N, CA, C and O of each residue as an XYZ file, in Angstrom:
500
protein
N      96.328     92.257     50.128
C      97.763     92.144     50.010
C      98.222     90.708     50.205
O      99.368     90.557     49.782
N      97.750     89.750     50.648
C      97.956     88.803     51.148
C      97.953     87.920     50.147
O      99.013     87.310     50.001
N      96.831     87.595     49.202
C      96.493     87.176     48.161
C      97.360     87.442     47.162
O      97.404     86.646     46.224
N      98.386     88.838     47.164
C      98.988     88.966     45.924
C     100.379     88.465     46.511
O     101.226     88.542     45.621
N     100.838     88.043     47.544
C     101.973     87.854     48.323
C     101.751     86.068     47.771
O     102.532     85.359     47.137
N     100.685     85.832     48.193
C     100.675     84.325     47.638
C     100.930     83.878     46.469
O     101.549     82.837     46.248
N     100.496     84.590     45.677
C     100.550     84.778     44.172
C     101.998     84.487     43.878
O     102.658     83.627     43.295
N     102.206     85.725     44.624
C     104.015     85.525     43.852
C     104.618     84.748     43.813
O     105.198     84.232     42.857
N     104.586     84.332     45.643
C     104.929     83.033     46.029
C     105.090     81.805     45.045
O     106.054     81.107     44.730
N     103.416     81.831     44.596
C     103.110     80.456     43.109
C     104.426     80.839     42.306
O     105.524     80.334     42.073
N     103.749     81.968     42.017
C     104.756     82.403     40.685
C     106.322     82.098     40.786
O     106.956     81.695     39.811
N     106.877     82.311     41.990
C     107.807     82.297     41.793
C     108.526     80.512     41.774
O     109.279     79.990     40.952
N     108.053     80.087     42.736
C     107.872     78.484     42.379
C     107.760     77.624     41.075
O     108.643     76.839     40.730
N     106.596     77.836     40.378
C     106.517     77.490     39.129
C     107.329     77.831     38.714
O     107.995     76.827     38.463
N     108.243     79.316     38.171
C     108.943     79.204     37.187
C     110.082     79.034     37.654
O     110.926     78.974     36.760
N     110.507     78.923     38.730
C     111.978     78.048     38.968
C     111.702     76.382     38.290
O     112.484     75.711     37.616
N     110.492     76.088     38.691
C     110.378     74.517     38.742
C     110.644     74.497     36.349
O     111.222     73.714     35.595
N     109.882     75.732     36.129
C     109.581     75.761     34.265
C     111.534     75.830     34.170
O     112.120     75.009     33.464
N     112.178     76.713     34.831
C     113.485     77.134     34.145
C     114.458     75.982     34.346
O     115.275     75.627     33.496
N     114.257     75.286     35.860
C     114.760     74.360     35.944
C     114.779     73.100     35.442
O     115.765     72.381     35.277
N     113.150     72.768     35.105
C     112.952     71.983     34.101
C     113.812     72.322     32.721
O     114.490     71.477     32.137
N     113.712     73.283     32.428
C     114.264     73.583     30.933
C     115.475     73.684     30.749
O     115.839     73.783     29.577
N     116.507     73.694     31.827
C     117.545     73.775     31.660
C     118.263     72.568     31.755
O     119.450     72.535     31.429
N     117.568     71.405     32.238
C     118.225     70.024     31.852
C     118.346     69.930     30.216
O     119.175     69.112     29.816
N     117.741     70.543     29.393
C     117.955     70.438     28.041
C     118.462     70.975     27.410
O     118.860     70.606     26.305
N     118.717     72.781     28.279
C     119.463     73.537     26.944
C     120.867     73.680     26.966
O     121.434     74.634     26.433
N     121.494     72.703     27.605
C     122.838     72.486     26.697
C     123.057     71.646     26.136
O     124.235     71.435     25.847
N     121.827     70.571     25.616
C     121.887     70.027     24.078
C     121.422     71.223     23.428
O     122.045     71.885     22.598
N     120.378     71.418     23.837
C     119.989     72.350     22.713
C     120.630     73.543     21.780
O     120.287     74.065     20.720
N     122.091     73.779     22.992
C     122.522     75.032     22.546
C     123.641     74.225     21.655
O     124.400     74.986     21.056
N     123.893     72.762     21.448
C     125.042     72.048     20.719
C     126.233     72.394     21.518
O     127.180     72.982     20.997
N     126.226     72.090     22.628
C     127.265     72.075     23.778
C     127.817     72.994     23.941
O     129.019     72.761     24.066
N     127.474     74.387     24.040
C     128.044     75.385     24.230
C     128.570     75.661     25.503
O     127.798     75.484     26.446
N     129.825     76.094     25.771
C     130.253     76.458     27.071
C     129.487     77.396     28.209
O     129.035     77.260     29.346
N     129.649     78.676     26.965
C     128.711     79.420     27.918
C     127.256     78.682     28.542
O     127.127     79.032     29.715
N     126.651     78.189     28.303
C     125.417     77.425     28.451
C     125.963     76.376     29.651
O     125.577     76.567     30.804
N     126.817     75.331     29.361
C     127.173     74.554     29.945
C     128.066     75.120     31.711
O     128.702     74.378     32.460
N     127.801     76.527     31.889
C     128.519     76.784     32.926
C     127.110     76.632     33.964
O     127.083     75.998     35.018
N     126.049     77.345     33.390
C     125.034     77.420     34.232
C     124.049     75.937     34.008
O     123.076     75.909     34.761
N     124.166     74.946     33.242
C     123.275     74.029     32.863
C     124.249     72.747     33.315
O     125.383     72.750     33.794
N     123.542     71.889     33.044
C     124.269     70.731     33.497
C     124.716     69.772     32.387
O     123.880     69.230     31.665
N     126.031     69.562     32.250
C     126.709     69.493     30.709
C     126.389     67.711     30.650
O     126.181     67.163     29.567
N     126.388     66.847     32.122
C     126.560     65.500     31.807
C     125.487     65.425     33.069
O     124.921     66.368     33.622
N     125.371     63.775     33.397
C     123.935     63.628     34.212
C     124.572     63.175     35.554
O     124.339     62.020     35.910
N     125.235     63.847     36.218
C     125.865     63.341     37.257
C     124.955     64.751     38.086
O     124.699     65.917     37.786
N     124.639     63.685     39.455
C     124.174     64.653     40.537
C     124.454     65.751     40.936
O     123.578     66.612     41.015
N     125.804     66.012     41.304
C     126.767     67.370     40.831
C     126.427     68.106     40.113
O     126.345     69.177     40.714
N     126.070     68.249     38.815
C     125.843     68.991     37.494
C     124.443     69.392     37.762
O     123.945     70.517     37.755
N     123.890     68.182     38.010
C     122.018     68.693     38.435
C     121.625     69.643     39.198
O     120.584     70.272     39.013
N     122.753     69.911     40.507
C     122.285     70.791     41.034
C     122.305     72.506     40.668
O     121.808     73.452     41.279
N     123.148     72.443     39.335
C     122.780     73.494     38.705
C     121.161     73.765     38.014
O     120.829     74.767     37.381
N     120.318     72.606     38.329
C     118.914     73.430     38.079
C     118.218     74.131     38.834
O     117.466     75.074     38.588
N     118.557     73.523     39.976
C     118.049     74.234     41.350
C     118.917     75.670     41.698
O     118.309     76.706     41.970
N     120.173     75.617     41.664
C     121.026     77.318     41.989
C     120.169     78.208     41.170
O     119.163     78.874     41.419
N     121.084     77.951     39.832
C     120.271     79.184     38.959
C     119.227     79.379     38.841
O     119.200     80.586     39.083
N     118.104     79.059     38.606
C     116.663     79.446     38.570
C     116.284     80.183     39.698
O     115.755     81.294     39.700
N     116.626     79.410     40.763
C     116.146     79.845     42.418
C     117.111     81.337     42.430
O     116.408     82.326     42.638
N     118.245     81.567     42.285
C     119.046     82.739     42.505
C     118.462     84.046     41.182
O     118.593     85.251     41.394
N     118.056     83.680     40.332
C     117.448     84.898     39.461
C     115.988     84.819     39.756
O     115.649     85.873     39.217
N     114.702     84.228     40.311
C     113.816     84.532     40.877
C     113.932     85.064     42.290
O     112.933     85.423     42.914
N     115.186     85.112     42.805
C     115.310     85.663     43.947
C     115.411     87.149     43.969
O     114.917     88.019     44.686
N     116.591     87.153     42.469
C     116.451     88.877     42.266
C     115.803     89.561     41.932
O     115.904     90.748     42.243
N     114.542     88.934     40.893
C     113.650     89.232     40.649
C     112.631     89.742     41.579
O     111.860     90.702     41.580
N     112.940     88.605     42.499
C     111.511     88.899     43.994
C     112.048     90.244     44.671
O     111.333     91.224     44.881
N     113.312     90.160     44.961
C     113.896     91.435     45.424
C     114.060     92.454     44.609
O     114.943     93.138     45.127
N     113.669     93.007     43.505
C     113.412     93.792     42.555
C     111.843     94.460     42.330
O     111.698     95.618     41.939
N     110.990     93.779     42.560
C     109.912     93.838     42.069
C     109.258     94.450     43.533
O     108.480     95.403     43.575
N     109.809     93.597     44.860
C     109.058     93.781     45.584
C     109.794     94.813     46.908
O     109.303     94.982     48.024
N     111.283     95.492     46.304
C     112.065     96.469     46.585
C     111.745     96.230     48.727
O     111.328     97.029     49.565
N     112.260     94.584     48.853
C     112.546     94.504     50.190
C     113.869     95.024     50.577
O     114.869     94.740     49.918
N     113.916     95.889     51.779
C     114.728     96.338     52.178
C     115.227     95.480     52.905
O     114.653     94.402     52.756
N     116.407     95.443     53.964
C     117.350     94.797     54.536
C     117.587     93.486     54.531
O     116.977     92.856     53.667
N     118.712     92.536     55.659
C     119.095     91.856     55.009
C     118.397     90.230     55.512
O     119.106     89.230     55.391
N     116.918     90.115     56.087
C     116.229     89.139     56.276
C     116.080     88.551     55.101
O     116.780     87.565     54.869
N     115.232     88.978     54.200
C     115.069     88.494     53.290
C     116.299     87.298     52.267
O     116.317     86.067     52.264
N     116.993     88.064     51.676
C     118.106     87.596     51.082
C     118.754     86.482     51.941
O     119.344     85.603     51.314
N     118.715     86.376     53.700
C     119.767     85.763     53.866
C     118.554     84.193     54.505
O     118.841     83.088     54.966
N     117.276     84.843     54.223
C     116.290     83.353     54.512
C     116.687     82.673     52.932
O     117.344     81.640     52.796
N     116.234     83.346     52.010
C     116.183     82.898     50.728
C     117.672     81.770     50.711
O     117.704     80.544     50.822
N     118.866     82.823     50.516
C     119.850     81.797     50.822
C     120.136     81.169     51.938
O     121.232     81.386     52.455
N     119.305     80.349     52.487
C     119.916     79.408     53.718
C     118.468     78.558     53.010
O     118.645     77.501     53.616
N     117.702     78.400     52.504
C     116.487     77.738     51.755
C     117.043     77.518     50.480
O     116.256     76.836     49.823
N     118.554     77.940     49.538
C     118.953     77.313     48.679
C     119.704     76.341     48.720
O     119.900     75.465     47.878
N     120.412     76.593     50.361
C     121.880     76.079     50.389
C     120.689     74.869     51.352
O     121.275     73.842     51.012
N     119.978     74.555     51.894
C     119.418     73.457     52.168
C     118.855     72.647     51.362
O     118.714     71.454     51.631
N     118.372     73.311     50.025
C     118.063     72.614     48.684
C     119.003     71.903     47.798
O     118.761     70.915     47.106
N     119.910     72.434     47.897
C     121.176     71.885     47.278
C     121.812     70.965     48.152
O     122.271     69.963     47.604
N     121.942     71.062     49.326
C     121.974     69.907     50.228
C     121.539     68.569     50.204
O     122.170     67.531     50.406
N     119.786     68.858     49.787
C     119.383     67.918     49.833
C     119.222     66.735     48.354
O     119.003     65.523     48.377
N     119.364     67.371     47.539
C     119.382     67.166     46.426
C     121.030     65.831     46.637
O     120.678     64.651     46.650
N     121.730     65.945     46.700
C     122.967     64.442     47.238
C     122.493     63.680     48.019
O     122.423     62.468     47.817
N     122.116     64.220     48.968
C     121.838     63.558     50.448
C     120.716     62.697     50.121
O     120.857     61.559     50.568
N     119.357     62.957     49.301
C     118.189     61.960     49.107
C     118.825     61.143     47.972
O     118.413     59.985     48.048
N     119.704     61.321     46.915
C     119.654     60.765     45.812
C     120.662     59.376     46.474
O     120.562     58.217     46.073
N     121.680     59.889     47.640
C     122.443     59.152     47.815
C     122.032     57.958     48.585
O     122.456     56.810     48.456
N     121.278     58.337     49.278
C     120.464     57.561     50.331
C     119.458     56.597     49.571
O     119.397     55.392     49.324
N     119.017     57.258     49.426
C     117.639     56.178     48.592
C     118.558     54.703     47.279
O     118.466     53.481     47.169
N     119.333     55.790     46.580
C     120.220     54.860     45.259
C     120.891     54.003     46.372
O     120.640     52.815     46.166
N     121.460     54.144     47.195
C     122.648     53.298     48.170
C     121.999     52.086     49.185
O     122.550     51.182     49.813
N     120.491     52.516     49.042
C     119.977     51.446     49.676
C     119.025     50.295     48.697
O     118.616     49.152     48.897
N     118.944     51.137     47.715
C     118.013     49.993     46.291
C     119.101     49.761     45.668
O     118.857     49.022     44.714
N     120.628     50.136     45.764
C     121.785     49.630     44.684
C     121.510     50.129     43.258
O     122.219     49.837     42.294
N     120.049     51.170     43.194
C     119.852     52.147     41.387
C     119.459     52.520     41.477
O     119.021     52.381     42.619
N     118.718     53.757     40.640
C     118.160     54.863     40.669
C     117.364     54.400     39.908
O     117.573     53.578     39.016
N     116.253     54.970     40.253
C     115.183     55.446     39.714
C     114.705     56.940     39.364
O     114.255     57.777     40.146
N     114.896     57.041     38.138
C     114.182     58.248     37.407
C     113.339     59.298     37.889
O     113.524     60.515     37.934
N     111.983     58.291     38.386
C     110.803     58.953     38.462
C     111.144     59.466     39.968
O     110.664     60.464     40.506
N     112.057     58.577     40.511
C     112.486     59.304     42.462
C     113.213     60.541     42.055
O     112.903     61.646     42.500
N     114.380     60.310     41.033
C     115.167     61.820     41.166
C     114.304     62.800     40.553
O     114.257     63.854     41.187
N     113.649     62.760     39.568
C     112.792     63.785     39.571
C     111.750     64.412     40.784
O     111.546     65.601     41.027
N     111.328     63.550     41.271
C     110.664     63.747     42.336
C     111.441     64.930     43.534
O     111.114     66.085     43.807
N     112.652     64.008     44.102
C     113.677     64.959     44.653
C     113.977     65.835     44.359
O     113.934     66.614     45.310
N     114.500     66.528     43.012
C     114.401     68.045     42.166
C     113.399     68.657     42.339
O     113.469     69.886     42.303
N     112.292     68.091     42.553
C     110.968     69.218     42.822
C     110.397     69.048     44.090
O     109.376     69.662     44.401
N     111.070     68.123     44.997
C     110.810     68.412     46.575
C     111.561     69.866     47.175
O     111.285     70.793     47.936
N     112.923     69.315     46.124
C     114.356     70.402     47.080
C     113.819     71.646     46.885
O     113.913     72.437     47.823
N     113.099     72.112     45.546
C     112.302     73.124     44.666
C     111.527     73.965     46.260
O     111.784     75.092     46.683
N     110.673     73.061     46.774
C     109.978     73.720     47.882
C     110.476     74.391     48.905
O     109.938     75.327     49.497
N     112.338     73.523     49.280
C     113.190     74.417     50.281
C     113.130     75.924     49.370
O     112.619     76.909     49.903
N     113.621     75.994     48.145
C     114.001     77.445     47.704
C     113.171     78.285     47.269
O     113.570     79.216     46.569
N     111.687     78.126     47.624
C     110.552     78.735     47.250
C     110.446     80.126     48.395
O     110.160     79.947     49.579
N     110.705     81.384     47.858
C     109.909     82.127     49.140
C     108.681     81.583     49.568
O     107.926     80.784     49.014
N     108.600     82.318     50.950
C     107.288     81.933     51.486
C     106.638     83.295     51.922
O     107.419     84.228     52.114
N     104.990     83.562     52.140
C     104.467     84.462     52.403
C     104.653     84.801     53.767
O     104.801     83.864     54.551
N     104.680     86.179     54.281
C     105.441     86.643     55.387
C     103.782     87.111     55.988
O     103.654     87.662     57.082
């Protein structure tokens, strides 16, 4: 059991990190569609970004709670206090780091998107 608890764990990680990845693109892709643009991030401001991290992390959450039919309310309320620290951090490093080099670097904010990724990852119990 343990092994398949880990599993998921991966699983569920990776494809936040695949959806979140993918959703920096699909509101070009969708030719600026609103609907798209509510859950995606319409312009490249830090703000907007952190719509890769909510959504992905909040529908692998229901998913995890679907699949794996946890009862009460531990679960759900670790998960969200591991989003709302992800999303936290996601300003807080970009601001810090850009405010002390005076620019951003690319390869750091990406980096930060897939650190914050690890706050909203379940973990094996």
């Amino acid at each position: 059991m343990g092994r398949r608890r880990d599993f998921r764990c991966l699983a569920g990680f990776l494809a936040t990190t695949v959806l979140g990845t993918a959703a920096h693109f699909l509101y070009a892709w969708s030719g600026g569609s609103p609907l798209v643009g509510a859950f995606c991030p319409v312009n490249e401001s830090v703000w907007e970004h952190m719509k890769l991290l909510f959504f992905p992390a909040m529908g692998c959450t229901v998913i995890q709670l679907a699949v794996e039919r946890m009862q009460g309310g531990a679960v759900p309320a670790a998960r969200a206090l591991g989003v709302t620290a992800g999303l936290a951090a996601i300003p807080a490093l970009y601001y810090t780091y850009s405010g002390i080099l005076g620019f951003h670097v690319l390869g750091v904010d990406i980096a930060i998107f897939y650190l914050c990724l690890l706050y909203t990852s379940p973990s094996p119990r």
